[in-house]
Short mmCIF file of C-alpha atoms and ligand atoms in Angstrom, two decimals:
data_model
loop_
_atom_site.label_atom_id
_atom_site.label_comp_id
_atom_site.label_asym_id
_atom_site.label_seq_id
_atom_site.Cartn_x
_atom_site.Cartn_y
_atom_site.Cartn_z
CA UNK A 1 81.19 74.67 96.41
CA UNK A 2 78.82 76.38 94.30
CA UNK A 3 79.44 79.42 93.32
CA UNK A 4 75.97 81.58 95.03
CA UNK A 5 78.49 81.17 97.89
CA UNK A 6 81.22 82.73 97.02
CA UNK A 7 81.54 85.56 99.79
CA UNK A 8 82.08 87.84 97.27
CA UNK A 9 78.13 88.57 96.84
CA UNK A 10 77.04 88.91 100.13
CA UNK A 11 79.27 92.38 99.46
CA UNK A 12 79.30 95.28 98.15
CA UNK A 13 80.34 98.92 97.10
CA UNK A 14 78.02 100.96 98.71
CA UNK A 15 79.71 104.48 98.65
CA UNK A 16 83.21 105.83 97.40
CA UNK A 17 84.46 109.33 98.05
CA UNK A 18 87.70 111.46 96.85
CA UNK A 19 89.10 114.27 98.15
CA UNK A 20 90.82 117.66 96.45
CA UNK A 21 93.91 115.42 94.32
CA UNK A 22 96.42 117.35 93.61
CA UNK A 23 100.33 118.01 93.08
CA UNK A 24 100.68 120.22 96.08
CA UNK A 25 97.58 120.09 97.93
CA UNK A 26 99.53 120.57 101.72
CA UNK A 27 97.15 119.22 103.19
CA UNK A 28 97.50 116.35 105.74
CA UNK A 29 97.06 112.69 104.79
CA UNK A 30 94.31 112.51 107.80
CA UNK A 31 92.80 116.10 106.39
CA UNK A 32 91.98 114.11 103.15
CA UNK A 33 91.29 111.19 105.18
CA UNK A 34 88.03 112.56 106.53
CA UNK A 35 87.25 114.63 103.09
CA UNK A 36 87.08 111.39 100.70
CA UNK A 37 85.74 109.21 103.82
CA UNK A 38 82.56 112.01 104.60
CA UNK A 39 81.70 112.20 101.45
CA UNK A 40 81.61 108.27 100.73
CA UNK A 41 79.52 108.00 103.84
CA UNK A 42 77.37 110.27 102.85
CA UNK A 43 77.21 109.07 99.33
CA UNK A 44 76.23 105.21 100.62
CA UNK A 45 73.28 107.27 102.72
CA UNK A 46 75.47 106.08 105.72
CA UNK A 47 75.41 108.20 109.16
CA UNK A 48 79.49 107.96 110.30
CA UNK A 49 78.26 105.71 113.22
CA UNK A 50 77.27 103.13 111.29
CA UNK A 51 80.66 102.25 109.80
CA UNK A 52 81.40 99.41 112.07
CA UNK A 53 84.72 98.04 110.24
CA UNK A 54 88.11 100.40 109.17
CA UNK A 55 90.51 98.89 106.01
CA UNK A 56 93.19 100.25 104.89
CA UNK A 57 97.18 100.05 102.75
CA UNK A 58 99.84 99.73 104.16
CA UNK A 59 98.43 100.94 107.76
CA UNK A 60 100.49 103.91 108.61
CA UNK A 61 104.62 104.02 108.87
CA UNK A 62 107.07 102.71 106.10
CA UNK A 63 107.73 103.61 102.67
CA UNK A 64 109.11 106.57 101.98
CA UNK A 65 107.78 110.26 102.99
CA UNK A 66 103.40 110.65 101.92
CA UNK A 67 103.50 106.26 100.96
CA UNK A 68 102.03 105.61 103.91
CA UNK A 69 99.05 108.13 104.74
CA UNK A 70 97.35 107.68 107.85
CA UNK A 71 96.98 104.15 109.92
CA UNK A 72 93.19 103.25 111.13
CA UNK A 73 93.99 104.32 114.92
CA UNK A 74 94.15 108.06 113.79
CA UNK A 75 91.09 107.74 111.56
CA UNK A 76 89.15 105.75 113.94
CA UNK A 77 89.76 108.35 116.65
CA UNK A 78 89.58 110.98 114.18
CA UNK A 79 85.80 110.38 113.64
CA UNK A 80 84.95 108.30 116.59
CA UNK A 81 84.76 105.27 114.74
CA UNK A 82 83.39 102.31 117.23
CA UNK A 83 84.31 99.12 115.22
CA UNK A 84 83.26 95.64 115.27
CA UNK A 85 86.84 94.77 112.60
CA UNK A 86 89.61 96.49 111.27
CA UNK A 87 92.53 96.63 109.20
CA UNK A 88 96.15 97.87 108.09
CA UNK A 89 97.99 96.17 106.13
CA UNK A 90 100.64 96.46 103.63
CA UNK A 91 101.25 92.16 102.43
CA UNK A 92 98.28 91.05 101.08
CA UNK A 93 97.37 90.84 97.07
CA UNK A 94 97.92 94.73 96.86
CA UNK A 95 96.30 98.02 97.51
CA UNK A 96 92.95 96.33 97.32
CA UNK A 97 93.41 93.91 99.73
CA UNK A 98 92.04 96.65 101.86
CA UNK A 99 88.39 96.46 99.74
CA UNK A 100 88.42 91.99 99.69
CA UNK A 101 89.41 92.23 103.52
CA UNK A 102 86.37 94.64 103.78
CA UNK A 103 84.34 92.20 101.81
CA UNK A 104 85.45 89.37 103.74
CA UNK A 105 84.86 90.89 106.97
CA UNK A 106 81.27 91.54 105.59
CA UNK A 107 80.35 88.34 104.44
CA UNK A 108 81.12 86.19 107.97
CA UNK A 109 79.22 88.86 110.16
CA UNK A 110 82.18 90.46 111.30
CA UNK A 111 81.30 93.80 110.65
CA UNK A 112 78.52 95.06 108.21
CA UNK A 113 79.87 98.77 106.68
CA UNK A 114 83.58 99.23 106.56
CA UNK A 115 85.78 101.92 105.53
CA UNK A 116 88.09 101.41 102.75
CA UNK A 117 90.75 104.00 102.22
CA UNK A 118 93.83 104.59 100.27
CA UNK A 119 95.88 107.73 101.20
CA UNK A 120 98.62 109.14 99.72
CA UNK A 121 100.74 113.21 99.84
CA UNK A 122 103.65 112.19 97.95
CA UNK A 123 103.88 114.98 96.37
CA UNK A 124 103.95 117.62 99.80
CA UNK A 125 106.13 114.52 100.87
CA UNK A 126 108.68 115.09 97.67
CA UNK A 127 108.66 119.26 97.55
CA UNK A 128 109.49 121.34 94.08
CA UNK A 129 112.35 118.17 94.24
CA UNK A 130 112.59 114.99 91.59
CA UNK A 131 111.33 111.30 93.08
CA UNK A 132 113.65 110.30 95.70
CA UNK A 133 115.88 106.17 95.13
CA UNK A 134 114.33 104.16 97.94
CA UNK A 135 117.68 103.40 99.92
CA UNK A 136 119.22 106.59 98.60
CA UNK A 137 119.83 107.76 101.85
CA UNK A 138 120.66 104.74 104.03
CA UNK A 139 123.98 103.79 105.21
CA UNK A 140 123.71 100.10 104.58
CA UNK A 141 120.04 97.88 102.77
CA UNK A 142 119.26 94.73 104.81
CA UNK A 143 115.83 92.67 103.97
CA UNK A 144 114.95 91.85 100.01
CA UNK A 145 116.17 95.58 99.37
CA UNK A 146 120.33 94.52 99.54
CA UNK A 147 119.91 91.56 96.34
CA UNK A 148 118.90 95.83 94.12
CA UNK A 149 119.25 98.97 95.88
CA UNK A 150 123.86 98.29 96.70
CA UNK A 151 123.37 98.49 92.14
CA UNK A 152 122.24 100.96 92.12
CA UNK A 153 118.09 100.23 91.43
CA UNK A 154 117.38 102.39 93.49
CA UNK A 155 113.59 102.66 91.81
CA UNK A 156 110.94 100.23 91.23
CA UNK A 157 111.16 101.96 87.31
CA UNK A 158 114.21 100.51 87.19
CA UNK A 159 113.50 96.79 88.54
CA UNK A 160 110.04 96.82 86.16
CA UNK A 161 112.11 98.40 83.28
CA UNK A 162 114.15 95.14 82.62
CA UNK A 163 110.41 93.21 83.55
CA UNK A 164 109.48 95.11 79.92
CA UNK A 165 112.98 94.10 78.73
CA UNK A 166 112.39 90.78 78.19
CA UNK A 167 109.00 91.26 77.23
CA UNK A 168 110.28 93.49 73.78
CA UNK A 169 113.07 91.04 73.40
CA UNK A 170 110.27 87.59 74.14
CA UNK A 171 107.51 89.65 71.71
CA UNK A 172 108.58 92.14 69.76
CA UNK A 173 107.34 94.71 71.96
CA UNK A 174 107.91 98.43 71.45
CA UNK A 175 108.62 101.76 72.60
CA UNK A 176 105.73 102.76 69.11
CA UNK A 177 103.70 100.23 71.06
CA UNK A 178 104.01 100.42 74.65
CA UNK A 179 103.25 104.34 74.52
CA UNK A 180 99.78 103.61 72.80
CA UNK A 181 98.33 103.21 76.70
CA UNK A 182 99.32 106.84 78.12
CA UNK A 183 98.31 108.56 75.18
CA UNK A 184 95.43 107.09 75.39
CA UNK A 185 94.95 107.87 79.35
CA UNK A 186 96.05 111.20 78.72
CA UNK A 187 93.55 111.71 76.04
CA UNK A 188 90.91 110.46 79.00
CA UNK A 189 92.49 112.38 81.50
CA UNK A 190 91.88 115.43 79.62
CA UNK A 191 87.71 115.43 79.97
CA UNK A 192 88.95 114.55 83.56
CA UNK A 193 88.52 117.89 85.82
CA UNK A 194 89.89 115.75 88.76
CA UNK A 195 92.74 114.82 86.63
CA UNK A 196 96.07 117.02 87.53
CA UNK A 197 97.72 116.49 83.60
CA UNK A 198 94.85 117.46 80.68
CA UNK A 199 97.72 118.22 78.37
CA UNK A 200 97.26 116.90 75.00
CA UNK A 201 99.89 114.18 74.23
CA UNK A 202 101.00 112.76 71.19
CA UNK A 203 102.80 109.36 70.06
CA UNK A 204 105.86 111.94 69.17
CA UNK A 205 105.42 113.95 72.89
CA UNK A 206 105.43 110.07 74.75
CA UNK A 207 108.79 109.29 71.97
CA UNK A 208 109.88 112.43 73.03
CA UNK A 209 110.59 112.79 76.77
CA UNK A 210 113.50 112.05 78.27
CA UNK A 211 114.67 108.43 79.27
CA UNK A 212 114.79 107.53 82.53
CA UNK A 213 116.22 103.89 82.40
CA UNK A 214 115.28 101.66 79.60
CA UNK A 215 113.06 101.25 77.25
CA UNK A 216 110.89 103.73 80.37
CA UNK A 217 110.67 106.94 79.81
CA UNK A 218 108.94 109.85 81.52
CA UNK A 219 105.99 108.66 80.67
CA UNK A 220 106.08 105.81 81.38
CA UNK A 221 105.72 105.59 84.94
CA UNK A 222 103.15 107.02 87.53
CA UNK A 223 102.03 110.78 88.11
CA UNK A 224 102.79 111.88 92.00
CA UNK A 225 100.32 113.53 93.27
CA UNK A 226 98.10 114.18 97.15
CA UNK A 227 94.85 112.32 97.34
CA UNK A 228 91.96 110.37 98.74
CA UNK A 229 90.23 107.61 98.04
CA UNK A 230 87.28 105.82 100.35
CA UNK A 231 85.77 102.50 99.63
CA UNK A 232 82.74 101.83 101.63
CA UNK A 233 81.80 97.71 101.29
CA UNK A 234 78.43 96.69 102.68
CA UNK A 235 76.93 93.75 103.33
CA UNK A 236 74.56 92.78 100.38
CA UNK A 237 71.70 92.53 101.89
CA UNK A 238 72.06 96.82 102.24
CA UNK A 239 72.28 97.10 98.12
CA UNK A 240 68.99 97.83 97.90
CA UNK A 241 68.72 100.48 100.64
CA UNK A 242 71.31 102.12 98.72
CA UNK A 243 71.11 105.27 97.73
CA UNK A 244 73.19 105.00 93.98
CA UNK A 245 73.36 101.71 92.66
CA UNK A 246 76.00 99.44 94.79
CA UNK A 247 78.45 97.39 93.03
CA UNK A 248 78.44 93.53 93.59
CA UNK A 249 82.07 91.81 93.46
CA UNK A 250 81.13 89.38 90.94
CA UNK A 251 85.21 87.34 91.76
CA UNK A 252 88.49 89.10 93.48
CA UNK A 253 91.43 87.79 92.01
CA UNK A 254 93.98 87.28 95.05
CA UNK A 255 96.19 84.74 94.25
CA UNK A 256 100.25 84.20 94.54
CA UNK A 257 101.47 81.34 93.03
CA UNK A 258 105.77 82.65 91.99
CA UNK A 259 107.95 83.68 93.74
CA UNK A 260 107.45 86.31 95.80
CA UNK A 261 110.12 88.03 94.19
CA UNK A 262 110.96 91.20 91.26
CA UNK A 263 113.54 89.10 89.83
CA UNK A 264 113.45 85.23 91.17
CA UNK A 265 109.94 85.27 90.04
CA UNK A 266 110.01 82.47 87.46
CA UNK A 267 107.81 84.97 84.11
CA UNK A 268 109.13 88.22 84.47
CA UNK A 269 106.98 89.17 81.23
CA UNK A 270 103.57 88.72 83.77
CA UNK A 271 104.57 88.27 86.83
CA UNK A 272 101.57 87.90 89.45
CA UNK A 273 99.00 89.57 87.88
CA UNK A 274 98.87 85.96 85.96
CA UNK A 275 98.37 84.75 89.74
CA UNK A 276 95.29 86.85 89.70
CA UNK A 277 94.14 86.85 87.09
CA UNK A 278 94.25 82.83 86.79
CA UNK A 279 92.91 83.38 89.83
CA UNK A 280 90.23 85.37 89.41
CA UNK A 281 88.43 83.16 86.51
CA UNK A 282 88.55 80.53 88.08
CA UNK A 283 85.42 81.61 90.92
CA UNK A 284 83.19 82.97 87.71
CA UNK A 285 81.85 81.51 85.29
CA UNK A 286 81.76 84.73 83.11
CA UNK A 287 85.28 85.92 80.59
CA UNK A 288 87.26 88.44 79.30
CA UNK A 289 85.23 88.91 76.27
CA UNK A 290 81.52 89.70 79.54
CA UNK A 291 83.60 93.00 80.38
CA UNK A 292 83.33 96.30 79.35
CA UNK A 293 85.29 99.12 81.22
CA UNK A 294 89.67 98.10 81.73
CA UNK A 295 90.45 99.89 85.55
CA UNK A 296 94.27 98.36 85.21
CA UNK A 297 96.62 99.70 87.53
CA UNK A 298 99.53 101.71 86.09
CA UNK A 299 101.98 102.47 88.47
CA UNK A 300 103.82 101.80 84.58
CA UNK A 301 103.01 101.81 81.44
CA UNK A 302 104.41 98.65 81.12
CA UNK A 303 102.00 96.68 84.63
CA UNK A 304 98.36 98.24 82.32
CA UNK A 305 100.44 95.90 79.35
CA UNK A 306 100.74 93.49 81.59
CA UNK A 307 97.72 93.06 83.01
CA UNK A 308 95.88 93.03 79.13
CA UNK A 309 97.61 89.31 78.33
CA UNK A 310 96.88 88.25 82.13
CA UNK A 311 93.23 88.94 82.43
CA UNK A 312 92.32 87.53 78.88
CA UNK A 313 92.44 90.30 76.76
CA UNK A 314 94.97 88.82 74.34
CA UNK A 315 96.75 86.54 74.35
CA UNK A 316 100.39 85.99 75.64
CA UNK A 317 102.90 88.43 75.13
CA UNK A 318 100.33 89.81 72.55
CA UNK A 319 99.76 93.52 74.34
CA UNK A 320 102.09 95.29 72.34
CA UNK A 321 99.79 94.39 68.97
CA UNK A 322 96.59 94.68 71.02
CA UNK A 323 97.13 98.89 72.63
CA UNK A 324 99.08 99.36 69.37
CA UNK A 325 97.71 103.26 68.13
CA UNK A 326 94.59 103.53 70.37
CA UNK A 327 92.02 102.43 68.95
CA UNK A 328 91.20 99.57 70.46
CA UNK A 329 91.23 100.85 74.25
CA UNK A 330 90.24 104.53 73.32
CA UNK A 331 86.57 105.84 75.31
CA UNK A 332 84.36 104.76 72.20
CA UNK A 333 86.83 101.50 71.72
CA UNK A 334 86.51 98.06 72.38
CA UNK A 335 87.85 97.81 75.44
CA UNK A 336 87.77 101.38 77.05
CA UNK A 337 90.94 101.50 79.15
CA UNK A 338 91.53 103.55 82.79
CA UNK A 339 89.23 106.11 81.96
CA UNK A 340 89.67 108.41 83.71
CA UNK A 341 93.87 109.05 82.84
CA UNK A 342 95.36 106.78 85.53
CA UNK A 343 97.89 107.06 87.39
CA UNK A 344 99.65 108.25 84.47
CA UNK A 345 97.68 111.52 83.60
CA UNK A 346 95.50 111.50 85.99
CA UNK A 347 97.91 110.91 89.61
CA UNK A 348 99.36 108.22 91.59
CA UNK A 349 96.00 107.76 93.63
CA UNK A 350 97.50 104.35 94.27
CA UNK A 351 94.71 101.82 93.12
CA UNK A 352 92.38 103.34 95.00
CA UNK A 353 91.43 105.84 92.09
CA UNK A 354 90.95 102.51 89.94
CA UNK A 355 88.36 101.13 92.08
CA UNK A 356 86.35 104.20 92.76
CA UNK A 357 86.18 105.32 89.19
CA UNK A 358 85.62 101.66 88.07
CA UNK A 359 81.99 102.47 90.09
CA UNK A 360 81.27 105.99 88.47
CA UNK A 361 81.26 104.40 85.19
CA UNK A 362 78.97 101.53 86.40
CA UNK A 363 75.99 104.17 87.72
CA UNK A 364 76.57 106.09 84.91
CA UNK A 365 78.48 109.11 86.62
CA UNK A 366 81.64 109.89 85.60
CA UNK A 367 80.62 112.70 83.54
CA UNK A 368 82.69 114.38 79.68
CA UNK A 369 83.65 110.41 79.93
CA UNK A 370 81.26 108.79 80.31
CA UNK A 371 81.93 105.36 78.12
CA UNK A 372 78.58 105.03 75.96
CA UNK A 373 76.08 101.66 75.70
CA UNK A 374 75.48 101.26 79.84
CA UNK A 375 78.33 99.63 81.08
CA UNK A 376 77.65 96.86 82.81
CA UNK A 377 80.90 94.73 84.22
CA UNK A 378 83.80 96.06 84.69
CA UNK A 379 87.46 94.43 85.54
CA UNK A 380 90.02 95.94 87.86
CA UNK A 381 93.15 95.57 88.93
CA UNK A 382 96.35 97.15 91.74
CA UNK A 383 99.81 96.31 91.46
CA UNK A 384 102.02 94.19 89.36
CA UNK A 385 105.62 92.86 89.54
CA UNK A 386 105.58 90.62 93.27
CA UNK A 387 102.22 91.95 94.55
CA UNK A 388 99.01 91.60 92.79
CA UNK A 389 94.99 91.59 93.61
CA UNK A 390 92.54 92.64 90.45
CA UNK A 391 88.57 92.34 91.13
CA UNK A 392 84.92 92.07 88.45
CA UNK A 393 83.08 94.26 89.42
CA UNK A 394 78.76 94.72 87.56
CA UNK A 395 75.84 96.98 88.84
CA UNK A 396 73.72 95.95 90.99
CA UNK A 397 70.67 95.39 89.33
CA UNK B 1 137.82 106.03 90.76
CA UNK B 2 133.82 103.48 91.32
CA UNK B 3 130.89 105.94 92.55
CA UNK B 4 129.02 105.66 95.84
CA UNK B 5 126.63 102.11 96.44
CA UNK B 6 124.32 101.33 99.53
CA UNK B 7 126.31 98.49 100.65
CA UNK B 8 124.39 96.06 102.38
CA UNK B 9 124.21 94.75 105.53
CA UNK B 10 125.88 92.35 106.97
CA UNK B 11 123.81 89.88 108.82
CA UNK B 12 124.60 85.96 109.71
CA UNK B 13 122.70 84.91 106.77
CA UNK B 14 123.88 86.29 103.90
CA UNK B 15 127.35 86.67 105.32
CA UNK B 16 129.41 84.68 103.54
CA UNK B 17 127.17 85.46 100.11
CA UNK B 18 128.55 88.89 100.42
CA UNK B 19 132.06 88.39 101.64
CA UNK B 20 132.94 85.14 99.26
CA UNK B 21 134.69 87.76 96.93
CA UNK B 22 137.46 88.55 98.91
CA UNK B 23 138.91 84.96 97.68
CA UNK B 24 137.78 85.92 93.95
CA UNK B 25 134.93 83.06 94.39
CA UNK B 26 130.93 83.11 93.64
CA UNK B 27 128.84 81.36 96.54
CA UNK B 28 125.23 80.76 96.84
CA UNK B 29 123.95 78.51 99.30
CA UNK B 30 123.43 75.28 98.24
CA UNK B 31 122.09 72.49 99.28
CA UNK B 32 124.65 69.56 100.56
CA UNK B 33 121.64 66.47 100.03
CA UNK B 34 121.32 67.41 96.28
CA UNK B 35 122.85 70.25 95.53
CA UNK B 36 120.46 72.56 94.15
CA UNK B 37 121.62 76.17 94.71
CA UNK B 38 119.05 78.03 97.05
CA UNK B 39 119.23 81.95 96.38
CA UNK B 40 118.08 84.23 98.66
CA UNK B 41 119.48 81.68 101.35
CA UNK B 42 116.33 80.58 102.76
CA UNK B 43 117.17 77.69 105.37
CA UNK B 44 115.93 74.59 104.18
CA UNK B 45 116.48 73.01 100.66
CA UNK B 46 112.81 74.33 98.43
CA UNK B 47 113.44 70.95 96.47
CA UNK B 48 114.53 67.97 98.56
CA UNK B 49 113.66 69.97 102.07
CA UNK B 50 116.74 69.35 103.58
CA UNK B 51 117.85 71.16 106.34
CA UNK B 52 121.45 70.58 105.14
CA UNK B 53 123.25 74.10 103.36
CA UNK B 54 125.93 75.92 102.68
CA UNK B 55 127.81 77.55 100.55
CA UNK B 56 128.14 76.03 97.01
CA UNK B 57 131.19 77.76 94.67
CA UNK B 58 129.94 78.53 91.09
CA UNK B 59 131.80 79.30 88.51
CA UNK B 60 131.24 82.66 88.02
CA UNK B 61 130.04 82.80 84.32
CA UNK B 62 126.26 83.92 83.86
CA UNK B 63 124.01 84.58 81.10
CA UNK B 64 122.27 87.87 80.56
CA UNK B 65 118.74 87.56 81.09
CA UNK B 66 117.77 91.11 81.02
CA UNK B 67 118.48 94.65 82.37
CA UNK B 68 118.40 98.84 82.56
CA UNK B 69 120.32 101.87 81.29
CA UNK B 70 119.52 103.86 83.68
CA UNK B 71 119.29 107.85 82.67
CA UNK B 72 117.54 108.99 86.16
CA UNK B 73 120.02 110.15 89.60
CA UNK B 74 117.97 108.95 91.83
CA UNK B 75 120.47 108.75 94.62
CA UNK B 76 123.51 111.38 94.93
CA UNK B 77 127.27 109.84 93.77
CA UNK B 78 125.67 107.48 91.05
CA UNK B 79 127.25 108.81 87.86
CA UNK B 80 124.57 107.72 84.97
CA UNK B 81 124.18 106.30 83.01
CA UNK B 82 125.13 102.97 83.64
CA UNK B 83 123.20 99.79 83.45
CA UNK B 84 121.33 96.93 85.50
CA UNK B 85 121.20 93.59 84.60
CA UNK B 86 120.33 90.92 85.52
CA UNK B 87 122.07 87.95 85.25
CA UNK B 88 121.72 83.71 85.30
CA UNK B 89 124.06 81.96 86.54
CA UNK B 90 125.19 78.24 84.40
CA UNK B 91 124.68 76.11 86.76
CA UNK B 92 121.23 77.13 87.11
CA UNK B 93 118.91 78.32 85.19
CA UNK B 94 116.11 79.09 87.97
CA UNK B 95 118.19 80.66 90.00
CA UNK B 96 119.28 85.20 89.38
CA UNK B 97 121.10 88.03 90.03
CA UNK B 98 120.33 91.59 89.73
CA UNK B 99 123.41 93.20 89.27
CA UNK B 100 125.09 95.71 87.68
CA UNK B 101 126.73 94.80 83.69
CA UNK B 102 129.87 96.63 83.30
CA UNK B 103 133.39 97.23 80.70
CA UNK B 104 130.81 97.53 78.14
CA UNK B 105 129.24 100.54 76.25
CA UNK B 106 125.90 101.09 77.46
CA UNK B 107 124.35 100.55 73.36
CA UNK B 108 126.17 97.52 73.42
CA UNK B 109 124.61 94.76 76.08
CA UNK B 110 121.92 92.31 75.09
CA UNK B 111 119.65 89.69 76.88
CA UNK B 112 121.97 86.62 76.38
CA UNK B 113 125.58 88.16 76.23
CA UNK B 114 127.91 85.61 78.34
CA UNK B 115 128.97 87.70 81.44
CA UNK B 116 131.74 86.41 84.12
CA UNK B 117 132.04 87.93 87.23
CA UNK B 118 134.04 90.88 88.41
CA UNK B 119 133.88 92.05 92.68
CA UNK B 120 134.41 95.50 92.96
CA UNK B 121 136.36 95.83 96.68
CA UNK B 122 133.86 97.20 98.96
CA UNK B 123 135.95 96.02 101.79
CA UNK B 124 134.53 93.79 103.65
CA UNK B 125 131.87 93.33 101.35
CA UNK B 126 132.82 92.04 97.95
CA UNK B 127 129.69 93.69 95.17
CA UNK B 128 129.86 90.28 91.84
CA UNK B 129 129.54 92.74 89.57
CA UNK B 130 129.05 91.47 85.71
CA UNK B 131 131.51 91.72 82.35
CA UNK B 132 131.70 90.26 78.61
CA UNK B 133 134.07 87.15 78.75
CA UNK B 134 137.17 87.73 78.07
CA UNK B 135 137.16 91.65 78.63
CA UNK B 136 140.01 93.02 81.42
ZN1 LIG C 1 118.12 69.56 97.94
#
């Protein structure tokens, strides 16, 4: 197969939108979603009636309070969309599965302009309390969670902490190294007006924060927020007509070759990021050296470290030294990383925040945090643990 | 006195695993043709594709592959801090169990430790926990 025939080259991101983002907006998920959708549709130079496809992650229901956001029927009906294609679901290459599915739908002609969205109201759902444990309120646990919850491993924090501990053990990674990721992101968030945590944070502040589950402290964990992000995926032939520079999908990564399990995956120190990244590079002649900026999922700081290694920005096990001190990953460093502050400081917009930021940066519209030198190629990654997806986005020329 | 836990829901596929500790024995599903341990249970051997599978007793000895000392209160009734571990049974190095490491101070836990199973009686469930070999 010639690379020119890649399905992802037949689709572009033509528009982006985002609602207000906050710790407790006390607005419904559908209300926030309409905000982001209308902004994205206008940004793409389209009318609501032009939208003929819709895709979301994870779809209605499921998950802890505020996790799911509205399903596609609710959004379709509120906006009276007349759809040729629709999907929503949690199984796939992480949150960006919705965007990759949309690109496939556009490439195959099932739809021309697809509204993709991810909406969370986790901050409001949690009220004044902290994050509850998964399954903490149920009388009994079945399914895959029966293998972790009875042992009081109530959170992905506990599961992933064991991956991080194994990384520390195998490669000598330290908290001081890992802390460079949240510290860098707080600095980026300080100049992002929509970020929820903007106060300065030093490495000493990071190390002094309370321990959640070793080796993770408070600032290794992302910040639940309310907010909605929308992405319009359009046929590539629309790109010249889009009012803002479109973002082109150079390649997407969707593989899951290890076991789909938090504790049975063969290499705890990489997990499925390894597979998704490998499959992405198999679809392009571009290399990690061509990437100008990286927007890599950070539900936990350690996931970002995994992605840096998986994507080949450094060797396996070398993530700690790579980020140490933070110079390399700063806005003016060799590889500006999570330039909006990521989920750790800008807020847990669950993967779509990273896509949104990549498009802003490629367009040169990121304001005070705009990376200098006209970045042309962005690596974007979602997920980690047993589900992962990634993509290379470039500025349409 | 042990603290609150959410217990597994017993069904036809997992009953042998969660109740095996009543006899003081840890069992995994295993292939009757080639002996491969299949965990979590599935109705086929992923090595030889035999459909002949049944519970296989193991020694209960295991090595600590990784762990975390949890300090966060996620649920009412848990007594923090406690150690969540991931152990590998000595019989097969590509099987892991998430469990609790008990009988040792959290600060003394280290990857590579040799552990043995000890069951916590939550009749009819017997939870396989692990402690350092030789502890009482
Ligand atoms: Zn077999």
